[in-house]
């Protein structure tokens, strides 16, 4: 039977993959992928922790319910922003979208 | 426990799910074509849904597949098709040093979290208590214990979708 620690390790690995994508990738859509992976790592932790409680709880599942809805919103707004950026600058390379840089 | 887990030992199920999820996540970021990356991301989300089933949260697994695979990935695919143009698609080749630094930071973070978890291992619960958490138990907690967050979430959802619509609208 897998322990809680093994779930934490999977979640940490997923977080690491997400952080790598967030810091290295240049394509804005790719960065959105990384954000979604990080959110999923957090969700996995919530469900695992609440399941391993004694007695098992559903509170973690409720939090993940909210989190999934929030992630859907974030994806919709993020993709709309990417579309606008593409329309204005005809690129989605985040290294070139540096108009706000002082 | 799940029906599959009755025949396959849970440890094997766990290892298979871990492999699928992590490999698909890496592929989502490293695939040459963005479209393949989006498909790999969908597979990774399905792996997470498998974990949810494993943890006796079938409702969340359903929600995960419906919202992430059904809505988010499809939205991403549409955006890729709208944005894609051969000359516009940036070459995904970060500078040598940048990639190494990102790998170091991410690796250090993941290893330190996993290390802390492993150190705290003896104090963490190591076995699942047998429990049935039926979907009907989720409703009272959602609507009875946390009604205000639910209403705020609904308002936020409609606000965000309207905002996305306004942002993406083409002025004529």
mmCIF file of C-alpha atoms in Angstrom:
data_model
loop_
_atom_site.group_PDB
_atom_site.id
_atom_site.type_symbol
_atom_site.label_atom_id
_atom_site.label_comp_id
_atom_site.label_asym_id
_atom_site.label_seq_id
_atom_site.Cartn_x
_atom_site.Cartn_y
_atom_site.Cartn_z
ATOM 1 C CA UNK A 1 0.000 0.000 0.000
ATOM 2 C CA UNK A 2 1.528 3.361 -0.959
ATOM 3 C CA UNK A 3 2.113 5.711 1.956
ATOM 4 C CA UNK A 4 1.311 9.417 2.184
ATOM 5 C CA UNK A 5 5.002 10.189 1.629
ATOM 6 C CA UNK A 6 4.923 8.562 -1.816
ATOM 7 C CA UNK A 7 2.050 10.848 -2.830
ATOM 8 C CA UNK A 8 3.993 13.871 -1.559
ATOM 9 C CA UNK A 9 7.008 12.783 -3.600
ATOM 10 C CA UNK A 10 4.929 12.436 -6.802
ATOM 11 C CA UNK A 11 3.423 15.845 -6.136
ATOM 12 C CA UNK A 12 6.869 17.373 -5.526
ATOM 13 C CA UNK A 13 8.128 15.897 -8.799
ATOM 14 C CA UNK A 14 5.159 17.377 -10.660
ATOM 15 C CA UNK A 15 5.820 20.733 -8.994
ATOM 16 C CA UNK A 16 9.471 20.543 -10.036
ATOM 17 C CA UNK A 17 8.521 19.847 -13.657
ATOM 18 C CA UNK A 18 6.122 22.799 -13.533
ATOM 19 C CA UNK A 19 8.696 25.178 -12.036
ATOM 20 C CA UNK A 20 11.221 24.121 -14.690
ATOM 21 C CA UNK A 21 8.728 24.918 -17.464
ATOM 22 C CA UNK A 22 7.785 28.201 -15.832
ATOM 23 C CA UNK A 23 11.376 29.408 -15.626
ATOM 24 C CA UNK A 24 12.819 28.103 -18.903
ATOM 25 C CA UNK A 25 10.089 28.086 -21.580
ATOM 26 C CA UNK A 26 9.544 31.099 -23.824
ATOM 27 C CA UNK A 27 6.213 30.249 -25.424
ATOM 28 C CA UNK A 28 3.346 31.762 -23.412
ATOM 29 C CA UNK A 29 1.092 28.739 -24.012
ATOM 30 C CA UNK A 30 3.855 26.449 -22.756
ATOM 31 C CA UNK A 31 4.063 28.561 -19.576
ATOM 32 C CA UNK A 32 0.314 28.084 -19.123
ATOM 33 C CA UNK A 33 0.907 24.306 -19.344
ATOM 34 C CA UNK A 34 3.444 24.633 -16.525
ATOM 35 C CA UNK A 35 0.998 26.598 -14.351
ATOM 36 C CA UNK A 36 -1.670 23.929 -14.843
ATOM 37 C CA UNK A 37 0.815 21.216 -13.829
ATOM 38 C CA UNK A 38 1.664 23.104 -10.617
ATOM 39 C CA UNK A 39 -2.036 23.524 -9.750
ATOM 40 C CA UNK A 40 -2.528 19.785 -10.303
ATOM 41 C CA UNK A 41 0.373 18.975 -7.993
ATOM 42 C CA UNK A 42 -1.304 21.039 -5.253
ATOM 43 C CA UNK A 43 -4.674 19.341 -5.875
ATOM 44 C CA UNK A 44 -3.108 15.893 -5.573
ATOM 45 C CA UNK A 45 -1.622 16.854 -2.205
ATOM 46 C CA UNK A 46 -4.957 18.112 -0.883
ATOM 47 C CA UNK A 47 -6.809 14.928 -1.796
ATOM 48 C CA UNK A 48 -4.023 12.656 -0.514
ATOM 49 C CA UNK A 49 -3.759 14.444 2.845
ATOM 50 C CA UNK A 50 -7.504 14.447 3.465
ATOM 51 C CA UNK A 51 -7.740 10.755 2.496
ATOM 52 C CA UNK A 52 -4.973 9.745 4.915
ATOM 53 C CA UNK A 53 -6.656 11.557 7.832
ATOM 54 C CA UNK A 54 -8.039 9.348 10.564
ATOM 55 C CA UNK A 55 -10.986 9.210 10.019
ATOM 56 C CA UNK A 56 -10.834 10.203 6.312
ATOM 57 C CA UNK A 57 -12.191 13.657 5.509
ATOM 58 C CA UNK A 58 -13.902 15.174 2.474
ATOM 59 C CA UNK A 59 -12.713 18.735 3.187
ATOM 60 C CA UNK A 60 -9.687 18.314 0.930
ATOM 61 C CA UNK A 61 -11.979 17.226 -1.895
ATOM 62 C CA UNK A 62 -14.112 20.333 -1.397
ATOM 63 C CA UNK A 63 -11.014 22.556 -1.626
ATOM 64 C CA UNK A 64 -9.960 20.776 -4.818
ATOM 65 C CA UNK A 65 -13.472 21.345 -6.198
ATOM 66 C CA UNK A 66 -12.913 25.101 -5.778
ATOM 67 C CA UNK A 67 -9.387 24.825 -7.112
ATOM 68 C CA UNK A 68 -10.490 23.072 -10.315
ATOM 69 C CA UNK A 69 -13.086 25.797 -10.965
ATOM 70 C CA UNK A 70 -10.468 28.492 -10.318
ATOM 71 C CA UNK A 71 -8.003 26.784 -12.669
ATOM 72 C CA UNK A 72 -10.626 26.696 -15.422
ATOM 73 C CA UNK A 73 -11.155 30.450 -15.015
ATOM 74 C CA UNK A 74 -7.423 31.047 -15.016
ATOM 75 C CA UNK A 75 -7.004 29.101 -18.244
ATOM 76 C CA UNK A 76 -9.838 31.010 -19.967
ATOM 77 C CA UNK A 77 -8.507 34.439 -18.976
ATOM 78 C CA UNK A 78 -4.893 33.459 -19.649
ATOM 79 C CA UNK A 79 -5.670 32.207 -23.138
ATOM 80 C CA UNK A 80 -7.676 35.368 -23.887
ATOM 81 C CA UNK A 81 -4.670 37.436 -22.785
ATOM 82 C CA UNK A 82 -2.380 35.363 -25.011
ATOM 83 C CA UNK A 83 -4.739 35.969 -27.957
ATOM 84 C CA UNK A 84 -4.710 39.722 -27.316
ATOM 85 C CA UNK A 85 -0.907 39.740 -27.004
ATOM 86 C CA UNK A 86 -0.646 37.835 -30.266
ATOM 87 C CA UNK A 87 -2.990 40.280 -31.989
ATOM 88 C CA UNK A 88 -1.046 43.324 -30.764
ATOM 89 C CA UNK A 89 2.528 42.064 -31.136
ATOM 90 C CA UNK A 90 2.122 39.026 -33.429
ATOM 91 C CA UNK A 91 4.298 36.977 -31.102
ATOM 92 C CA UNK A 92 3.713 34.953 -27.946
ATOM 93 C CA UNK A 93 7.377 34.702 -27.041
ATOM 94 C CA UNK A 94 7.444 36.055 -23.497
ATOM 95 C CA UNK A 95 11.058 37.263 -23.910
ATOM 96 C CA UNK A 96 9.849 39.627 -26.654
ATOM 97 C CA UNK A 97 6.784 40.870 -24.768
ATOM 98 C CA UNK A 98 8.845 43.232 -22.627
ATOM 99 C CA UNK A 99 7.151 46.606 -23.246
ATOM 100 C CA UNK A 100 6.584 47.021 -19.489
ATOM 101 C CA UNK A 101 10.256 46.534 -18.708
ATOM 102 C CA UNK A 102 11.788 49.785 -17.443
ATOM 103 C CA UNK B 1 -10.837 0.659 -3.476
ATOM 104 C CA UNK B 2 -11.216 0.612 -7.207
ATOM 105 C CA UNK B 3 -12.309 -2.400 -9.232
ATOM 106 C CA UNK B 4 -8.966 -2.583 -11.068
ATOM 107 C CA UNK B 5 -7.057 -2.560 -7.801
ATOM 108 C CA UNK B 6 -8.762 -5.795 -6.787
ATOM 109 C CA UNK B 7 -6.782 -7.695 -9.406
ATOM 110 C CA UNK B 8 -3.646 -5.554 -9.627
ATOM 111 C CA UNK B 9 -1.863 -4.836 -6.342
ATOM 112 C CA UNK B 10 -2.214 -1.167 -5.295
ATOM 113 C CA UNK B 11 1.545 -0.598 -5.384
ATOM 114 C CA UNK B 12 1.685 -1.571 -9.060
ATOM 115 C CA UNK B 13 -1.271 0.716 -9.842
ATOM 116 C CA UNK B 14 0.505 3.544 -8.042
ATOM 117 C CA UNK B 15 3.746 3.059 -9.959
ATOM 118 C CA UNK B 16 1.917 2.891 -13.301
ATOM 119 C CA UNK B 17 -0.069 6.056 -12.548
ATOM 120 C CA UNK B 18 3.087 7.869 -11.420
ATOM 121 C CA UNK B 19 4.953 6.888 -14.581
ATOM 122 C CA UNK B 20 2.107 7.989 -16.858
ATOM 123 C CA UNK B 21 1.566 11.303 -15.073
ATOM 124 C CA UNK B 22 5.196 12.364 -14.794
ATOM 125 C CA UNK B 23 6.270 11.219 -18.286
ATOM 126 C CA UNK B 24 3.276 12.949 -19.871
ATOM 127 C CA UNK B 25 4.043 16.117 -17.878
ATOM 128 C CA UNK B 26 7.647 16.139 -19.111
ATOM 129 C CA UNK B 27 6.478 15.456 -22.675
ATOM 130 C CA UNK B 28 3.953 18.308 -22.430
ATOM 131 C CA UNK B 29 6.789 20.751 -21.838
ATOM 132 C CA UNK B 30 9.413 19.200 -24.113
ATOM 133 C CA UNK B 31 7.427 18.103 -27.196
ATOM 134 C CA UNK B 32 8.548 19.915 -30.358
ATOM 135 C CA UNK B 33 5.018 20.567 -31.608
ATOM 136 C CA UNK B 34 2.768 22.546 -29.295
ATOM 137 C CA UNK B 35 -0.228 20.425 -30.327
ATOM 138 C CA UNK B 36 1.466 17.220 -29.167
ATOM 139 C CA UNK B 37 2.344 19.013 -25.956
ATOM 140 C CA UNK B 38 -1.333 19.787 -25.364
ATOM 141 C CA UNK B 39 -2.274 16.136 -25.940
ATOM 142 C CA UNK B 40 0.446 15.024 -23.511
ATOM 143 C CA UNK B 41 -0.924 17.529 -20.981
ATOM 144 C CA UNK B 42 -4.351 15.898 -21.343
ATOM 145 C CA UNK B 43 -2.790 12.489 -20.650
ATOM 146 C CA UNK B 44 -1.087 13.881 -17.563
ATOM 147 C CA UNK B 45 -4.446 15.229 -16.329
ATOM 148 C CA UNK B 46 -6.008 11.802 -16.868
ATOM 149 C CA UNK B 47 -3.189 10.331 -14.776
ATOM 150 C CA UNK B 48 -4.063 12.753 -11.964
ATOM 151 C CA UNK B 49 -7.715 11.677 -12.323
ATOM 152 C CA UNK B 50 -6.479 8.106 -11.866
ATOM 153 C CA UNK B 51 -4.812 9.178 -8.620
ATOM 154 C CA UNK B 52 -8.130 10.681 -7.498
ATOM 155 C CA UNK B 53 -9.907 7.372 -8.143
ATOM 156 C CA UNK B 54 -7.105 5.648 -6.249
ATOM 157 C CA UNK B 55 -7.741 7.982 -3.290
ATOM 158 C CA UNK B 56 -11.486 7.214 -3.240
ATOM 159 C CA UNK B 57 -12.524 10.528 -4.801
ATOM 160 C CA UNK B 58 -14.368 9.373 -7.966
ATOM 161 C CA UNK B 59 -16.410 12.570 -8.162
ATOM 162 C CA UNK B 60 -13.240 14.658 -8.351
ATOM 163 C CA UNK B 61 -11.826 12.299 -10.989
ATOM 164 C CA UNK B 62 -14.946 12.884 -13.063
ATOM 165 C CA UNK B 63 -14.697 16.633 -12.558
ATOM 166 C CA UNK B 64 -10.997 16.563 -13.423
ATOM 167 C CA UNK B 65 -11.661 14.804 -16.726
ATOM 168 C CA UNK B 66 -14.681 16.963 -17.584
ATOM 169 C CA UNK B 67 -13.075 20.303 -16.737
ATOM 170 C CA UNK B 68 -9.387 19.781 -17.485
ATOM 171 C CA UNK B 69 -9.426 17.330 -20.372
ATOM 172 C CA UNK B 70 -12.796 18.417 -21.729
ATOM 173 C CA UNK B 71 -12.613 22.176 -21.341
ATOM 174 C CA UNK B 72 -9.107 23.468 -20.585
ATOM 175 C CA UNK B 73 -7.174 21.319 -23.050
ATOM 176 C CA UNK B 74 -9.731 21.881 -25.805
ATOM 177 C CA UNK B 75 -9.532 25.631 -25.157
ATOM 178 C CA UNK B 76 -5.742 25.409 -25.361
ATOM 179 C CA UNK B 77 -5.980 23.464 -28.639
ATOM 180 C CA UNK B 78 -8.256 26.150 -30.122
ATOM 181 C CA UNK B 79 -5.849 28.875 -29.057
ATOM 182 C CA UNK B 80 -2.885 27.019 -30.554
ATOM 183 C CA UNK B 81 -4.751 26.765 -33.851
ATOM 184 C CA UNK B 82 -5.614 30.486 -33.767
ATOM 185 C CA UNK B 83 -2.082 31.532 -32.893
ATOM 186 C CA UNK B 84 -0.076 29.068 -34.915
ATOM 187 C CA UNK B 85 1.831 30.379 -37.843
ATOM 188 C CA UNK B 86 5.107 28.860 -38.895
ATOM 189 C CA UNK B 87 7.063 32.104 -38.885
ATOM 190 C CA UNK B 88 5.514 33.280 -35.639
ATOM 191 C CA UNK B 89 5.977 30.195 -33.521
ATOM 192 C CA UNK B 90 9.040 31.013 -31.453
ATOM 193 C CA UNK B 91 11.894 28.580 -31.604
ATOM 194 C CA UNK B 92 11.836 26.770 -28.289
ATOM 195 C CA UNK B 93 15.530 26.907 -27.654
ATOM 196 C CA UNK B 94 16.456 28.609 -24.413
ATOM 197 C CA UNK B 95 20.045 29.682 -23.900
ATOM 198 C CA UNK B 96 22.321 26.993 -22.554
ATOM 199 C CA UNK B 97 22.867 28.525 -19.098
ATOM 200 C CA UNK B 98 19.202 29.445 -18.652
ATOM 201 C CA UNK B 99 18.044 25.861 -19.123
ATOM 202 C CA UNK B 100 20.631 24.559 -16.656
ATOM 203 C CA UNK B 101 19.661 27.124 -13.998
ATOM 204 C CA UNK B 102 15.972 26.271 -14.413
ATOM 205 C CA UNK B 103 16.753 22.579 -14.053
ATOM 206 C CA UNK B 104 18.822 23.227 -10.900
ATOM 207 C CA UNK B 105 16.154 25.399 -9.261
ATOM 208 C CA UNK B 106 13.322 22.989 -10.060
ATOM 209 C CA UNK B 107 15.336 19.934 -9.048
ATOM 210 C CA UNK B 108 16.474 21.498 -5.776
ATOM 211 C CA UNK B 109 12.918 22.513 -4.904
ATOM 212 C CA UNK B 110 11.448 19.083 -5.668
ATOM 213 C CA UNK B 111 14.244 17.229 -3.876
ATOM 214 C CA UNK B 112 14.011 19.423 -0.780
ATOM 215 C CA UNK B 113 10.229 18.978 -0.518
ATOM 216 C CA UNK B 114 10.542 15.236 -1.040
ATOM 217 C CA UNK B 115 13.409 15.108 1.469
ATOM 218 C CA UNK B 116 11.421 16.942 4.143
ATOM 219 C CA UNK B 117 8.465 14.620 3.511
ATOM 220 C CA UNK B 118 10.716 11.569 3.762
ATOM 221 C CA UNK B 119 12.236 12.865 7.027
ATOM 222 C CA UNK B 120 8.767 13.485 8.447
ATOM 223 C CA UNK B 121 7.686 10.077 7.130
ATOM 224 C CA UNK B 122 7.545 8.248 10.484
ATOM 225 C CA UNK B 123 5.155 10.884 11.847
ATOM 226 C CA UNK B 124 2.855 10.873 8.809
ATOM 227 C CA UNK B 125 0.020 8.362 8.506
ATOM 228 C CA UNK B 126 1.331 5.468 6.460
ATOM 229 C CA UNK B 127 -1.846 3.526 5.721
ATOM 230 C CA UNK B 128 -5.266 4.484 4.445
ATOM 231 C CA UNK B 129 -8.094 3.864 6.876
ATOM 232 C CA UNK B 130 -10.842 1.879 5.170
ATOM 233 C CA UNK B 131 -13.608 4.323 4.448
ATOM 234 C CA UNK B 132 -16.420 4.921 2.086
ATOM 235 C CA UNK B 133 -16.708 8.577 1.202
ATOM 236 C CA UNK B 134 -19.827 8.620 -0.962
ATOM 237 C CA UNK B 135 -20.444 11.523 -3.305
ATOM 238 C CA UNK B 136 -23.526 12.370 -1.231
ATOM 239 C CA UNK B 137 -21.198 13.364 1.622
ATOM 240 C CA UNK B 138 -19.627 16.073 -0.513
ATOM 241 C CA UNK B 139 -22.851 18.036 -1.011
ATOM 242 C CA UNK B 140 -23.621 18.897 2.630
ATOM 243 C CA UNK B 141 -20.032 20.028 3.233
ATOM 244 C CA UNK B 142 -20.013 22.078 0.017
ATOM 245 C CA UNK B 143 -23.389 23.774 0.455
ATOM 246 C CA UNK B 144 -23.852 23.473 4.226
ATOM 247 C CA UNK B 145 -20.411 24.284 5.636
ATOM 248 C CA UNK B 146 -19.038 26.537 2.924
ATOM 249 C CA UNK B 147 -22.006 28.247 1.222
ATOM 250 C CA UNK B 148 -20.392 31.692 0.921
ATOM 251 C CA UNK B 149 -17.276 30.514 -0.941
ATOM 252 C CA UNK B 150 -19.571 28.635 -3.317
ATOM 253 C CA UNK B 151 -21.538 31.815 -4.133
ATOM 254 C CA UNK B 152 -18.345 33.846 -4.513
ATOM 255 C CA UNK B 153 -16.974 31.133 -6.804
ATOM 256 C CA UNK B 154 -20.086 31.350 -8.991
ATOM 257 C CA UNK B 155 -19.788 35.142 -9.278
ATOM 258 C CA UNK B 156 -16.063 34.884 -9.938
ATOM 259 C CA UNK B 157 -16.628 32.261 -12.620
ATOM 260 C CA UNK B 158 -19.140 34.360 -14.518
ATOM 261 C CA UNK B 159 -16.989 37.461 -14.092
ATOM 262 C CA UNK B 160 -13.871 35.714 -15.373
ATOM 263 C CA UNK B 161 -15.677 34.234 -18.377
ATOM 264 C CA UNK B 162 -17.204 37.605 -19.269
ATOM 265 C CA UNK B 163 -13.756 39.165 -18.893
ATOM 266 C CA UNK B 164 -12.227 36.555 -21.192
ATOM 267 C CA UNK B 165 -14.971 37.231 -23.717
ATOM 268 C CA UNK B 166 -14.387 41.003 -23.607
ATOM 269 C CA UNK B 167 -10.626 40.535 -23.926
ATOM 270 C CA UNK B 168 -10.824 38.190 -26.876
ATOM 271 C CA UNK B 169 -13.502 40.163 -28.744
ATOM 272 C CA UNK B 170 -12.383 41.680 -32.043
ATOM 273 C CA UNK B 171 -13.294 45.360 -32.396
ATOM 274 C CA UNK B 172 -14.906 46.214 -35.704
#
